[in-house]
Each structure stands twice: as structure tokens, then as C-alpha cells.
mmCIF file of C-alpha atoms and ligand atoms in Angstrom:
data_model
loop_
_atom_site.group_PDB
_atom_site.id
_atom_site.type_symbol
_atom_site.label_atom_id
_atom_site.label_comp_id
_atom_site.label_asym_id
_atom_site.label_seq_id
_atom_site.Cartn_x
_atom_site.Cartn_y
_atom_site.Cartn_z
ATOM 1 C CA MET A 1 38.523 3.251 2.947
ATOM 2 C CA SER A 2 35.824 5.061 1.006
ATOM 3 C CA ALA A 3 35.382 8.801 1.475
ATOM 4 C CA ALA A 4 32.599 9.974 3.765
ATOM 5 C CA PRO A 5 29.551 11.045 1.754
ATOM 6 C CA THR A 6 29.280 14.784 1.259
ATOM 7 C CA ARG A 7 25.954 16.169 2.348
ATOM 8 C CA VAL A 8 24.352 18.504 -0.120
ATOM 9 C CA THR A 9 22.117 20.901 1.722
ATOM 10 C CA GLY A 10 20.153 24.118 1.247
ATOM 11 C CA ARG A 11 20.522 25.958 -2.051
ATOM 12 C CA ASP A 12 23.068 23.455 -3.411
ATOM 13 C CA ARG A 13 20.631 20.667 -2.730
ATOM 14 C CA ARG A 14 17.881 22.480 -4.583
ATOM 15 C CA ALA A 15 20.189 23.090 -7.546
ATOM 16 C CA THR A 16 21.261 19.429 -7.582
ATOM 17 C CA LEU A 17 17.644 18.356 -7.446
ATOM 18 C CA GLU A 18 16.749 20.635 -10.340
ATOM 19 C CA ALA A 19 19.515 18.998 -12.346
ATOM 20 C CA VAL A 20 17.981 15.531 -11.810
ATOM 21 C CA SER A 21 16.250 14.560 -14.998
ATOM 22 C CA ALA A 22 13.161 12.377 -15.256
ATOM 23 C CA SER A 23 15.207 9.297 -15.986
ATOM 24 C CA LEU A 24 12.770 6.548 -14.972
ATOM 25 C CA PRO A 25 10.830 4.794 -17.729
ATOM 26 C CA SER A 26 7.398 6.407 -17.896
ATOM 27 C CA ARG A 27 5.654 3.129 -17.049
ATOM 28 C CA VAL A 28 7.253 3.163 -13.574
ATOM 29 C CA ASP A 29 5.511 6.123 -11.963
ATOM 30 C CA TYR A 30 4.186 4.854 -8.622
ATOM 31 C CA LEU A 31 5.959 4.628 -5.267
ATOM 32 C CA ARG A 32 4.672 2.937 -2.130
ATOM 33 C CA LEU A 33 6.364 4.646 0.765
ATOM 34 C CA SER A 34 6.321 2.752 4.044
ATOM 35 C CA VAL A 35 6.729 5.138 6.983
ATOM 36 C CA THR A 36 6.817 2.546 9.759
ATOM 37 C CA ASP A 37 7.065 -1.197 10.263
ATOM 38 C CA ARG A 38 4.887 -0.951 13.393
ATOM 39 C CA CYS A 39 1.223 -1.775 13.372
ATOM 40 C CA ASN A 40 -1.628 -1.555 15.863
ATOM 41 C CA LEU A 41 -3.154 -4.770 14.459
ATOM 42 C CA ARG A 42 -1.760 -8.295 14.280
ATOM 43 C CA CYS A 43 -3.550 -9.708 11.247
ATOM 44 C CA VAL A 44 -3.028 -13.459 11.118
ATOM 45 C CA TYR A 45 -1.865 -13.517 7.513
ATOM 46 C CA CYS A 46 0.310 -10.426 7.705
ATOM 47 C CA MET A 47 2.290 -11.174 10.861
ATOM 48 C CA PRO A 48 3.384 -14.279 12.715
ATOM 49 C CA PRO A 49 1.639 -14.817 16.098
ATOM 50 C CA GLN A 50 4.601 -13.494 18.069
ATOM 51 C CA GLY A 51 4.551 -10.314 15.952
ATOM 52 C CA VAL A 52 7.592 -9.000 14.101
ATOM 53 C CA ALA A 53 10.436 -7.429 16.083
ATOM 54 C CA PRO A 54 10.182 -3.743 15.186
ATOM 55 C CA ARG A 55 13.256 -2.000 13.823
ATOM 56 C CA ARG A 56 14.958 0.381 16.235
ATOM 57 C CA HIS A 57 13.933 3.992 15.766
ATOM 58 C CA ASP A 58 17.354 4.887 14.372
ATOM 59 C CA GLU A 59 16.977 2.191 11.710
ATOM 60 C CA ILE A 60 13.791 3.788 10.402
ATOM 61 C CA LEU A 61 14.144 6.668 7.968
ATOM 62 C CA SER A 62 13.338 10.050 9.500
ATOM 63 C CA TYR A 63 10.610 12.146 7.885
ATOM 64 C CA GLU A 64 13.377 14.392 6.515
ATOM 65 C CA GLU A 65 14.980 11.377 4.832
ATOM 66 C CA LEU A 66 11.680 10.058 3.513
ATOM 67 C CA LEU A 67 10.864 13.450 2.105
ATOM 68 C CA ALA A 68 14.300 13.850 0.534
ATOM 69 C CA PHE A 69 13.934 10.408 -1.054
ATOM 70 C CA ALA A 70 10.447 11.244 -2.332
ATOM 71 C CA GLU A 71 11.715 14.519 -3.769
ATOM 72 C CA THR A 72 14.377 12.747 -5.797
ATOM 73 C CA ALA A 73 11.978 9.994 -6.846
ATOM 74 C CA VAL A 74 9.471 12.596 -8.065
ATOM 75 C CA ALA A 75 12.209 14.511 -9.906
ATOM 76 C CA SER A 76 13.145 11.180 -11.527
ATOM 77 C CA GLY A 77 9.642 10.544 -12.835
ATOM 78 C CA ILE A 78 7.488 9.201 -9.994
ATOM 79 C CA SER A 79 4.157 11.044 -9.982
ATOM 80 C CA LYS A 80 2.062 8.945 -7.573
ATOM 81 C CA VAL A 81 2.929 8.170 -3.980
ATOM 82 C CA ARG A 82 1.026 5.972 -1.542
ATOM 83 C CA VAL A 83 1.930 6.183 2.133
ATOM 84 C CA THR A 84 1.717 2.841 3.876
ATOM 85 C CA GLY A 85 3.239 0.812 6.726
ATOM 86 C CA GLY A 86 2.927 -1.127 9.146
ATOM 87 C CA GLU A 87 0.108 1.190 10.071
ATOM 88 C CA PRO A 88 1.113 4.668 8.892
ATOM 89 C CA LEU A 89 -1.133 6.413 11.414
ATOM 90 C CA VAL A 90 0.765 4.983 14.407
ATOM 91 C CA ARG A 91 3.798 7.081 13.491
ATOM 92 C CA LYS A 92 3.806 10.432 15.292
ATOM 93 C CA GLY A 93 3.845 13.525 13.108
ATOM 94 C CA LEU A 94 2.304 11.862 10.054
ATOM 95 C CA VAL A 95 -0.106 14.717 9.315
ATOM 96 C CA ASP A 96 2.755 17.231 9.015
ATOM 97 C CA PHE A 97 4.703 14.797 6.869
ATOM 98 C CA ILE A 98 1.700 14.394 4.554
ATOM 99 C CA ALA A 99 1.440 18.165 4.234
ATOM 100 C CA ARG A 100 5.078 18.362 3.146
ATOM 101 C CA LEU A 101 4.717 15.476 0.720
ATOM 102 C CA ALA A 102 1.547 16.974 -0.747
ATOM 103 C CA ALA A 103 3.497 20.142 -1.532
ATOM 104 C CA LEU A 104 6.053 18.324 -3.712
ATOM 105 C CA ASP A 105 6.185 19.755 -7.198
ATOM 106 C CA GLY A 106 5.398 17.077 -9.774
ATOM 107 C CA LEU A 107 3.417 14.815 -7.461
ATOM 108 C CA THR A 108 -0.028 14.395 -9.009
ATOM 109 C CA ASP A 109 -1.494 11.768 -6.692
ATOM 110 C CA LEU A 110 -0.942 11.222 -2.975
ATOM 111 C CA SER A 111 -2.849 8.509 -1.138
ATOM 112 C CA LEU A 112 -2.751 6.552 2.114
ATOM 113 C CA THR A 113 -3.494 2.966 3.065
ATOM 114 C CA SER A 114 -4.711 2.390 6.612
ATOM 115 C CA ASN A 115 -6.582 -0.150 8.683
ATOM 116 C CA GLY A 116 -8.872 2.724 9.682
ATOM 117 C CA ILE A 117 -8.625 2.315 13.441
ATOM 118 C CA LEU A 118 -6.988 5.728 13.959
ATOM 119 C CA LEU A 119 -8.818 7.549 11.157
ATOM 120 C CA PRO A 120 -11.454 9.071 13.466
ATOM 121 C CA ARG A 121 -8.591 10.931 15.158
ATOM 122 C CA TYR A 122 -6.642 11.931 12.045
ATOM 123 C CA ALA A 123 -8.926 11.985 8.973
ATOM 124 C CA ALA A 124 -9.845 15.681 9.095
ATOM 125 C CA GLY A 125 -6.223 16.725 9.677
ATOM 126 C CA LEU A 126 -4.988 14.534 6.835
ATOM 127 C CA ARG A 127 -7.575 15.997 4.489
ATOM 128 C CA ALA A 128 -6.588 19.531 5.487
ATOM 129 C CA ALA A 129 -2.938 18.580 4.933
ATOM 130 C CA GLY A 130 -3.685 17.856 1.276
ATOM 131 C CA LEU A 131 -4.379 14.126 1.215
ATOM 132 C CA ARG A 132 -7.175 13.453 -1.262
ATOM 133 C CA ARG A 133 -7.918 9.748 -0.983
ATOM 134 C CA VAL A 134 -7.553 6.776 1.331
ATOM 135 C CA ASN A 135 -7.837 3.027 1.190
ATOM 136 C CA VAL A 136 -9.127 1.311 4.313
ATOM 137 C CA SER A 137 -8.330 -2.354 4.849
ATOM 138 C CA ILE A 138 -11.288 -4.294 6.244
ATOM 139 C CA ASP A 139 -11.162 -8.021 5.511
ATOM 140 C CA SER A 140 -14.469 -9.006 7.098
ATOM 141 C CA LEU A 141 -17.770 -7.332 7.930
ATOM 142 C CA ASP A 142 -18.518 -9.991 10.493
ATOM 143 C CA ALA A 143 -17.420 -8.736 13.927
ATOM 144 C CA ARG A 144 -16.359 -12.134 15.210
ATOM 145 C CA ARG A 145 -14.376 -13.021 12.095
ATOM 146 C CA TYR A 146 -12.803 -9.558 11.944
ATOM 147 C CA GLY A 147 -11.688 -10.044 15.543
ATOM 148 C CA GLU A 148 -10.157 -13.412 14.697
ATOM 149 C CA LEU A 149 -8.385 -12.183 11.569
ATOM 150 C CA THR A 150 -6.918 -9.173 13.349
ATOM 151 C CA ARG A 151 -6.188 -11.070 16.570
ATOM 152 C CA GLY A 152 -8.461 -8.958 18.701
ATOM 153 C CA ALA A 153 -9.365 -5.671 16.965
ATOM 154 C CA ARG A 154 -12.958 -4.394 16.861
ATOM 155 C CA LEU A 155 -14.805 -4.148 13.564
ATOM 156 C CA ALA A 156 -16.757 -1.174 14.965
ATOM 157 C CA ASP A 157 -13.477 0.783 15.226
ATOM 158 C CA ALA A 158 -12.518 0.058 11.610
ATOM 159 C CA LEU A 159 -16.012 1.036 10.444
ATOM 160 C CA ALA A 160 -15.789 4.251 12.460
ATOM 161 C CA GLY A 161 -12.577 4.896 10.519
ATOM 162 C CA LEU A 162 -14.443 4.385 7.261
ATOM 163 C CA ASP A 163 -17.133 6.829 8.426
ATOM 164 C CA ALA A 164 -14.428 9.324 9.313
ATOM 165 C CA ALA A 165 -12.913 8.988 5.839
ATOM 166 C CA PHE A 166 -16.245 9.909 4.250
ATOM 167 C CA ALA A 167 -16.917 12.688 6.754
ATOM 168 C CA ALA A 168 -13.511 14.235 6.006
ATOM 169 C CA GLY A 169 -14.352 14.334 2.301
ATOM 170 C CA PHE A 170 -11.846 11.837 0.910
ATOM 171 C CA SER A 171 -12.661 10.703 -2.603
ATOM 172 C CA PRO A 172 -12.556 8.037 -3.731
ATOM 173 C CA VAL A 173 -12.707 5.915 -0.592
ATOM 174 C CA LYS A 174 -11.685 2.326 -1.245
ATOM 175 C CA VAL A 175 -11.951 -0.698 1.005
ATOM 176 C CA ASN A 176 -9.384 -3.461 0.600
ATOM 177 C CA ALA A 177 -10.537 -6.933 1.599
ATOM 178 C CA VAL A 178 -8.288 -9.966 1.431
ATOM 179 C CA LEU A 179 -10.603 -12.964 1.265
ATOM 180 C CA PHE A 180 -9.677 -16.472 2.293
ATOM 181 C CA SER A 181 -11.185 -19.769 1.488
ATOM 182 C CA GLY A 182 -14.146 -20.210 3.842
ATOM 183 C CA CYS A 183 -14.968 -16.489 3.857
ATOM 184 C CA GLU A 184 -16.839 -16.454 0.549
ATOM 185 C CA ASP A 185 -20.072 -15.698 2.414
ATOM 186 C CA GLU A 186 -18.650 -12.221 3.090
ATOM 187 C CA VAL A 187 -19.334 -11.129 -0.475
ATOM 188 C CA GLU A 188 -22.975 -10.214 0.174
ATOM 189 C CA GLY A 189 -22.078 -7.939 3.086
ATOM 190 C CA PHE A 190 -19.620 -6.029 0.939
ATOM 191 C CA VAL A 191 -22.148 -5.790 -1.900
ATOM 192 C CA ASP A 192 -24.527 -4.271 0.598
ATOM 193 C CA LEU A 193 -21.915 -1.747 1.618
ATOM 194 C CA THR A 194 -21.586 -0.609 -2.022
ATOM 195 C CA ARG A 195 -25.374 -0.207 -2.165
ATOM 196 C CA ARG A 196 -25.355 2.174 0.760
ATOM 197 C CA ARG A 197 -22.110 4.045 0.139
ATOM 198 C CA ASP A 198 -20.037 5.380 -2.714
ATOM 199 C CA VAL A 199 -17.260 3.039 -1.698
ATOM 200 C CA HIS A 200 -15.024 0.968 -3.928
ATOM 201 C CA VAL A 201 -14.525 -2.450 -2.393
ATOM 202 C CA ARG A 202 -11.601 -4.386 -3.816
ATOM 203 C CA PHE A 203 -11.242 -8.077 -3.161
ATOM 204 C CA ILE A 204 -7.559 -8.832 -3.071
ATOM 205 C CA GLU A 205 -6.138 -12.260 -3.619
ATOM 206 C CA TYR A 206 -4.044 -13.360 -0.728
ATOM 207 C CA MET A 207 -0.393 -13.649 -1.775
ATOM 208 C CA PRO A 208 1.404 -16.312 0.229
ATOM 209 C CA LEU A 209 4.484 -14.220 0.867
ATOM 210 C CA ASP A 210 5.606 -15.969 4.002
ATOM 211 C CA ARG A 211 4.666 -19.607 4.090
ATOM 212 C CA GLN A 212 4.766 -19.816 7.878
ATOM 213 C CA VAL A 213 2.203 -17.091 8.260
ATOM 214 C CA ALA A 214 0.217 -18.527 5.404
ATOM 215 C CA ALA A 215 -0.372 -21.845 7.137
ATOM 216 C CA GLY A 216 -4.091 -22.483 7.325
ATOM 217 C CA HIS A 217 -4.997 -19.659 4.938
ATOM 218 C CA THR A 218 -5.650 -20.423 1.333
ATOM 219 C CA LEU A 219 -6.608 -17.899 -1.225
ATOM 220 C CA VAL A 220 -9.943 -17.666 -2.960
ATOM 221 C CA PRO A 221 -9.324 -16.962 -6.637
ATOM 222 C CA ALA A 222 -10.935 -13.681 -7.687
ATOM 223 C CA GLY A 223 -12.711 -15.572 -10.490
ATOM 224 C CA LEU A 224 -14.615 -17.604 -7.941
ATOM 225 C CA ILE A 225 -15.871 -14.537 -6.106
ATOM 226 C CA LEU A 226 -16.832 -12.907 -9.396
ATOM 227 C CA GLU A 227 -18.747 -16.050 -10.367
ATOM 228 C CA ARG A 228 -20.633 -15.893 -7.100
ATOM 229 C CA LEU A 229 -21.337 -12.214 -7.627
ATOM 230 C CA ARG A 230 -22.635 -12.883 -11.142
ATOM 231 C CA ARG A 231 -24.759 -15.768 -9.913
ATOM 232 C CA ASP A 232 -26.610 -13.516 -7.470
ATOM 233 C CA HIS A 233 -26.547 -10.124 -9.227
ATOM 234 C CA ALA A 234 -26.704 -8.691 -12.739
ATOM 235 C CA VAL A 235 -23.315 -7.018 -12.298
ATOM 236 C CA GLU A 236 -21.824 -4.894 -15.038
ATOM 237 C CA PRO A 237 -18.161 -4.132 -15.658
ATOM 238 C CA VAL A 238 -17.489 -0.439 -15.047
ATOM 239 C CA ALA A 239 -14.557 1.934 -15.248
ATOM 240 C CA GLY A 240 -12.796 2.035 -11.925
ATOM 241 C CA PRO A 241 -12.472 4.991 -9.592
ATOM 242 C CA PHE A 242 -9.509 7.332 -9.822
ATOM 243 C CA GLY A 243 -6.205 5.705 -8.928
ATOM 244 C CA LEU A 244 -4.948 3.583 -11.741
ATOM 245 C CA GLY A 245 -4.127 0.133 -10.509
ATOM 246 C CA PRO A 246 -4.480 -3.481 -11.430
ATOM 247 C CA ALA A 247 -8.116 -3.829 -10.245
ATOM 248 C CA ARG A 248 -11.079 -4.616 -12.507
ATOM 249 C CA TYR A 249 -14.415 -3.173 -11.363
ATOM 250 C CA TYR A 250 -18.103 -4.112 -11.438
ATOM 251 C CA ARG A 251 -21.272 -2.475 -10.196
ATOM 252 C CA VAL A 252 -24.364 -4.115 -8.768
ATOM 253 C CA PRO A 253 -27.432 -2.402 -10.314
ATOM 254 C CA GLY A 254 -28.432 0.660 -8.327
ATOM 255 C CA ALA A 255 -25.354 0.569 -6.102
ATOM 256 C CA LEU A 256 -23.505 3.780 -5.259
ATOM 257 C CA GLY A 257 -20.131 2.079 -5.132
ATOM 258 C CA THR A 258 -18.323 -0.662 -7.017
ATOM 259 C CA ILE A 259 -16.743 -4.045 -6.425
ATOM 260 C CA GLY A 260 -13.249 -4.593 -7.782
ATOM 261 C CA PHE A 261 -10.836 -7.483 -7.981
ATOM 262 C CA ILE A 262 -7.087 -7.479 -7.609
ATOM 263 C CA ALA A 263 -6.028 -10.885 -8.807
ATOM 264 C CA GLY A 264 -2.314 -10.801 -8.126
ATOM 265 C CA VAL A 265 -2.012 -14.564 -8.068
ATOM 266 C CA SER A 266 -4.514 -15.985 -10.554
ATOM 267 C CA ASP A 267 -4.245 -13.215 -13.143
ATOM 268 C CA HIS A 268 -0.674 -12.037 -12.868
ATOM 269 C CA PHE A 269 -0.221 -8.413 -13.642
ATOM 270 C CA CYS A 270 3.570 -8.300 -13.526
ATOM 271 C CA ASP A 271 3.657 -7.069 -17.098
ATOM 272 C CA ARG A 272 1.511 -4.074 -16.082
ATOM 273 C CA CYS A 273 3.507 -3.317 -12.943
ATOM 274 C CA ASN A 274 4.208 0.393 -12.465
ATOM 275 C CA ARG A 275 5.464 0.406 -8.885
ATOM 276 C CA LEU A 276 8.421 0.732 -6.588
ATOM 277 C CA ARG A 277 8.422 0.200 -2.848
ATOM 278 C CA LEU A 278 10.506 1.824 -0.151
ATOM 279 C CA THR A 279 10.540 0.013 3.186
ATOM 280 C CA ALA A 280 10.553 2.014 6.407
ATOM 281 C CA ASP A 281 14.219 1.103 6.936
ATOM 282 C CA GLY A 282 15.134 2.577 3.585
ATOM 283 C CA ARG A 283 15.350 -0.378 1.235
ATOM 284 C CA LEU A 284 14.104 0.092 -2.298
ATOM 285 C CA LYS A 285 12.284 -2.933 -3.679
ATOM 286 C CA THR A 286 11.569 -2.911 -7.387
ATOM 287 C CA CYS A 287 9.323 -5.951 -6.939
ATOM 288 C CA LEU A 288 7.328 -7.490 -4.094
ATOM 289 C CA PHE A 289 9.236 -10.667 -4.848
ATOM 290 C CA SER A 290 12.687 -9.072 -4.697
ATOM 291 C CA ALA A 291 15.091 -10.908 -2.437
ATOM 292 C CA ALA A 292 16.771 -8.966 0.367
ATOM 293 C CA GLU A 293 20.124 -9.054 -1.492
ATOM 294 C CA SER A 294 18.708 -7.130 -4.417
ATOM 295 C CA GLU A 295 17.208 -4.334 -2.329
ATOM 296 C CA LEU A 296 18.909 -0.966 -2.670
ATOM 297 C CA ASP A 297 19.866 0.702 0.610
ATOM 298 C CA VAL A 298 18.971 4.308 -0.152
ATOM 299 C CA ARG A 299 19.955 5.898 3.168
ATOM 300 C CA PRO A 300 23.621 6.578 2.315
ATOM 301 C CA LEU A 301 22.514 8.303 -0.909
ATOM 302 C CA ILE A 302 19.643 10.385 0.359
ATOM 303 C CA GLU A 303 21.552 13.619 0.813
ATOM 304 C CA ARG A 304 23.052 13.387 -2.681
ATOM 305 C CA PRO A 305 20.092 13.612 -5.051
ATOM 306 C CA ASP A 306 22.176 13.199 -8.215
ATOM 307 C CA GLU A 307 23.737 9.930 -7.022
ATOM 308 C CA LEU A 308 20.442 8.738 -5.631
ATOM 309 C CA ALA A 309 18.736 9.463 -8.958
ATOM 310 C CA ARG A 310 21.397 7.460 -10.804
ATOM 311 C CA ALA A 311 21.093 4.544 -8.373
ATOM 312 C CA LEU A 312 17.305 4.674 -8.668
ATOM 313 C CA ALA A 313 17.478 4.592 -12.460
ATOM 314 C CA ALA A 314 19.920 1.674 -12.362
ATOM 315 C CA ALA A 315 17.681 -0.267 -9.954
ATOM 316 C CA VAL A 316 14.633 0.357 -12.124
ATOM 317 C CA ALA A 317 16.560 -0.668 -15.258
ATOM 318 C CA GLY A 318 16.993 -4.049 -13.549
ATOM 319 C CA LYS A 319 13.308 -4.309 -12.608
ATOM 320 C CA ARG A 320 11.705 -7.438 -13.941
ATOM 321 C CA PHE A 321 8.138 -7.704 -15.143
ATOM 322 C CA ASP A 322 7.805 -11.497 -15.121
ATOM 323 C CA ARG A 323 8.319 -12.805 -11.618
ATOM 324 C CA THR A 324 5.110 -14.633 -10.918
ATOM 325 C CA THR A 325 6.561 -18.096 -11.052
ATOM 326 C CA GLU A 326 9.233 -17.363 -8.482
ATOM 327 C CA ALA A 327 9.221 -18.249 -4.825
ATOM 328 C CA PRO A 328 8.482 -15.082 -2.902
ATOM 329 C CA ASP A 329 11.090 -13.613 -0.607
ATOM 330 C CA ALA A 330 10.261 -14.930 2.859
ATOM 331 C CA GLY A 331 12.700 -12.473 4.442
ATOM 332 C CA ARG A 332 10.084 -9.853 5.279
ATOM 333 C CA ALA A 333 6.471 -10.033 6.389
ATOM 334 C CA MET A 334 4.015 -7.919 4.368
ATOM 335 C CA SER A 335 3.739 -5.520 7.325
ATOM 336 C CA GLN A 336 7.459 -4.780 6.839
ATOM 337 C CA ILE A 337 7.073 -4.101 3.126
ATOM 338 C CA GLY A 338 3.867 -2.089 3.117
ATOM 339 C CA GLY A 339 1.569 -4.273 1.014
HETATM 340 N N1 SAM B 401 -1.804 -1.051 7.930
HETATM 341 C C1 SAM B 401 -2.208 -0.623 6.630
HETATM 342 C C2 SAM B 401 -3.433 -1.405 6.177
HETATM 343 O O1 SAM B 401 -3.973 -2.173 6.969
HETATM 344 O O2 SAM B 401 -3.861 -1.208 5.044
HETATM 345 C C3 SAM B 401 -1.131 -0.667 5.565
HETATM 346 C C4 SAM B 401 -0.208 -1.846 5.507
HETATM 347 S S1 SAM B 401 -0.963 -3.390 5.053
HETATM 348 C C5 SAM B 401 0.468 -4.412 4.941
HETATM 349 C C6 SAM B 401 -1.425 -3.075 3.369
HETATM 350 C C7 SAM B 401 -2.345 -4.087 2.737
HETATM 351 O O3 SAM B 401 -1.629 -5.295 2.493
HETATM 352 C C8 SAM B 401 -3.572 -4.469 3.543
HETATM 353 O O4 SAM B 401 -4.719 -4.247 2.749
HETATM 354 C C9 SAM B 401 -3.398 -5.950 3.786
HETATM 355 O O5 SAM B 401 -4.616 -6.635 3.798
HETATM 356 C C10 SAM B 401 -2.565 -6.357 2.590
HETATM 357 N N2 SAM B 401 -1.833 -7.609 2.756
HETATM 358 C C11 SAM B 401 -1.051 -7.987 3.773
HETATM 359 N N3 SAM B 401 -0.539 -9.219 3.567
HETATM 360 C C12 SAM B 401 -1.013 -9.629 2.362
HETATM 361 C C13 SAM B 401 -0.861 -10.800 1.579
HETATM 362 N N4 SAM B 401 -0.091 -11.787 1.975
HETATM 363 N N5 SAM B 401 -1.502 -10.870 0.395
HETATM 364 C C14 SAM B 401 -2.274 -9.843 -0.042
HETATM 365 N N6 SAM B 401 -2.461 -8.711 0.656
HETATM 366 C C15 SAM B 401 -1.845 -8.598 1.837
#
């Protein structure tokens, strides 16, 4: 029988944390932290029609545990954290959690990804808590299509969330749009949005993570959208907004914002990957494609920063940067990983 883990708390914990050295390779500096597997939307490509059975509350990491994990990850070399879900804003107490995360020494960039529906309620509080920037996922600017894609949500609510993000002073504000074949006519609407607002729209290639969910949805290669954009506008490549990622950006003449492309399928960026993911139930994924067996269960290590740091470094040492040809892990829906 193995010995029960010793909890390191208080001053000892702080001392242990201080002894953790930045052991992660400098290229791996970004953590996507999923705070919940629950979502207030049911997007057709993200969840099966029956939804995904949510984990029990005791299976989900507490805010204390998430914070303790983030602390060790930051001490190990992570400098950017994105809070995601499920929908992060459906978890109670998120604003306080953000405030505590924002105060972590060594964290240089804290961001949040949301579908925007609850932003009118929380945007100002999040901004006051120290969050600087948000990404809002809006896949269609056509109310009927948005309703279909989300299985019943209202575009007006997501757009109110976008308004709230601007009103609260987040910068930059990015919009993520996953486009599917048949939705190419959406491009003009998004271009228009960048004319009116200093918003950075990123077209994201749909990644068929779970074939069942994917049925009936085929991706539009980013190149095709760019071609369409170039056909209709004299777009110019531009430097992207703050938040280094795999997107390439363009600006339509006179527009306040930009249009970017994240071509995860047609232009693999595995070799440029800088990220780790922690699922809400405490599994570290070093790759979106990682199979369940290779996930690291961090919960038993959370109270022992030195052991956690060693396990983290070992997991990252095994991270691969060439997985594009593999079959994705169908074990989890994207809503359970955090995108
Ligand atoms: N609820 C939040 C939101 O809507 O942004 C955060 C979680 S959601 C899983 C994060 C992002 O993943 C969204 O922009 C969503 O469109 C994207 N996403 C989900 N499934 C995807 C897939 N199969 N391929 C590409 N992007 C996907």
C-alpha cells in the first residue's frame, strides 16, 4: 500500500513553491485551464445532441486546487493562462477566482474564452478583478443559423456579451468563429463587424475531434475563406493583436479590426505548439490529440508542488510536436477539454 500523500500547507507550501525551478522548456509557456465541463450552450459540433453527462461536483477541481496547480505551473515556467470550459462563466465564484489568478507572481497574460451569453452580467467584475482580455465565440452573425448551431441560443445575447466586453474595457477583444462548409457567406458579415469595431475576428478551422458529433459538418479550409476575402477586398497582412497564437491576420482597408485565420487542420502548427491543457477534472493534456491513457491526473499531486513540478516537467518532456496525422482522441468532447 502506498503512503498517504503529505499535504504541504501554509509557510511550508510557500517555501516548497519557491524551490520549484522554471523547469519547463521556454517554448511551452501557455496553459489553458478549464474550470468547468458544463456549458449553457449545446453547439452541434461541440456536443452530441443528448449533451455530455457532467462530472459530479466532487470530480471537478476546486478553485483552491486550480489555483494551487496554476501556481506550480507558473513557477515551472508557464507565463500565460487562458481560462476556459465548458462555459467558464457558468461556474459560481469565477470573478473571485480570476482575481486570485491575476495576482499570481510570474503570470504575464491572463485571458478568458466565453460564448458571451453571461458577459453582460460579469464583464465589469472580471475587468475589475484583473482580467485584461477576452475571446468571445460567435460562429454566425445570422440569427437563424446561430440558433441552429447552438441548438437554441439567441445571437442577440451573444452580441450583447460582445458589447459588454467592449464597455468593460477589455483589449484586445477577439471573436472566434468556427466556419463550416455552407457558411462561407458569413465572411462578409464578419468583415463588416471589423469595419465598425476594433475587434479581431478569427476564423477557426473545425477540428473533427469526435466523429459522431462531426457528422454533417465539414470544415472550410482557411485558405478558401482567405481567397474569398481577397477576391472581394484589397486585404493586407498585418501583425496580430496581443496574445501570441497560431493565427495569421489581415485587415480590410479602413477597418478598425482585423480578420485572422487559425488553420489547425490545413496548415498544421504542431511544431509551433506552446500549450498545455488542464481539464476541469484535473487531467493534464500535453496535446489536444492526447489519448486518455496519457493524461496526467494532477489532483493527487496538487498539494505537493515539488512533486507536481517534477511530474509536469516529465509530462512536457514527452510532449510531441508532430501529431497531425493521428486519429484524434474521441474520448472527450471539445466542451470537456476546453477548446
Ligand atoms: N464556452 C467557451 C466558448 O464558447 O468559447 C469556451 C469553451 S469552447 C469549447 C472553446 C472554443 O472551442 C470555442 O471557440 C469553440 O468554437 C471551439 N471548438 C469547439 N469544438 C471545436 C472543434 N471541433 N474544432 C475547432 N474548434 C472547436
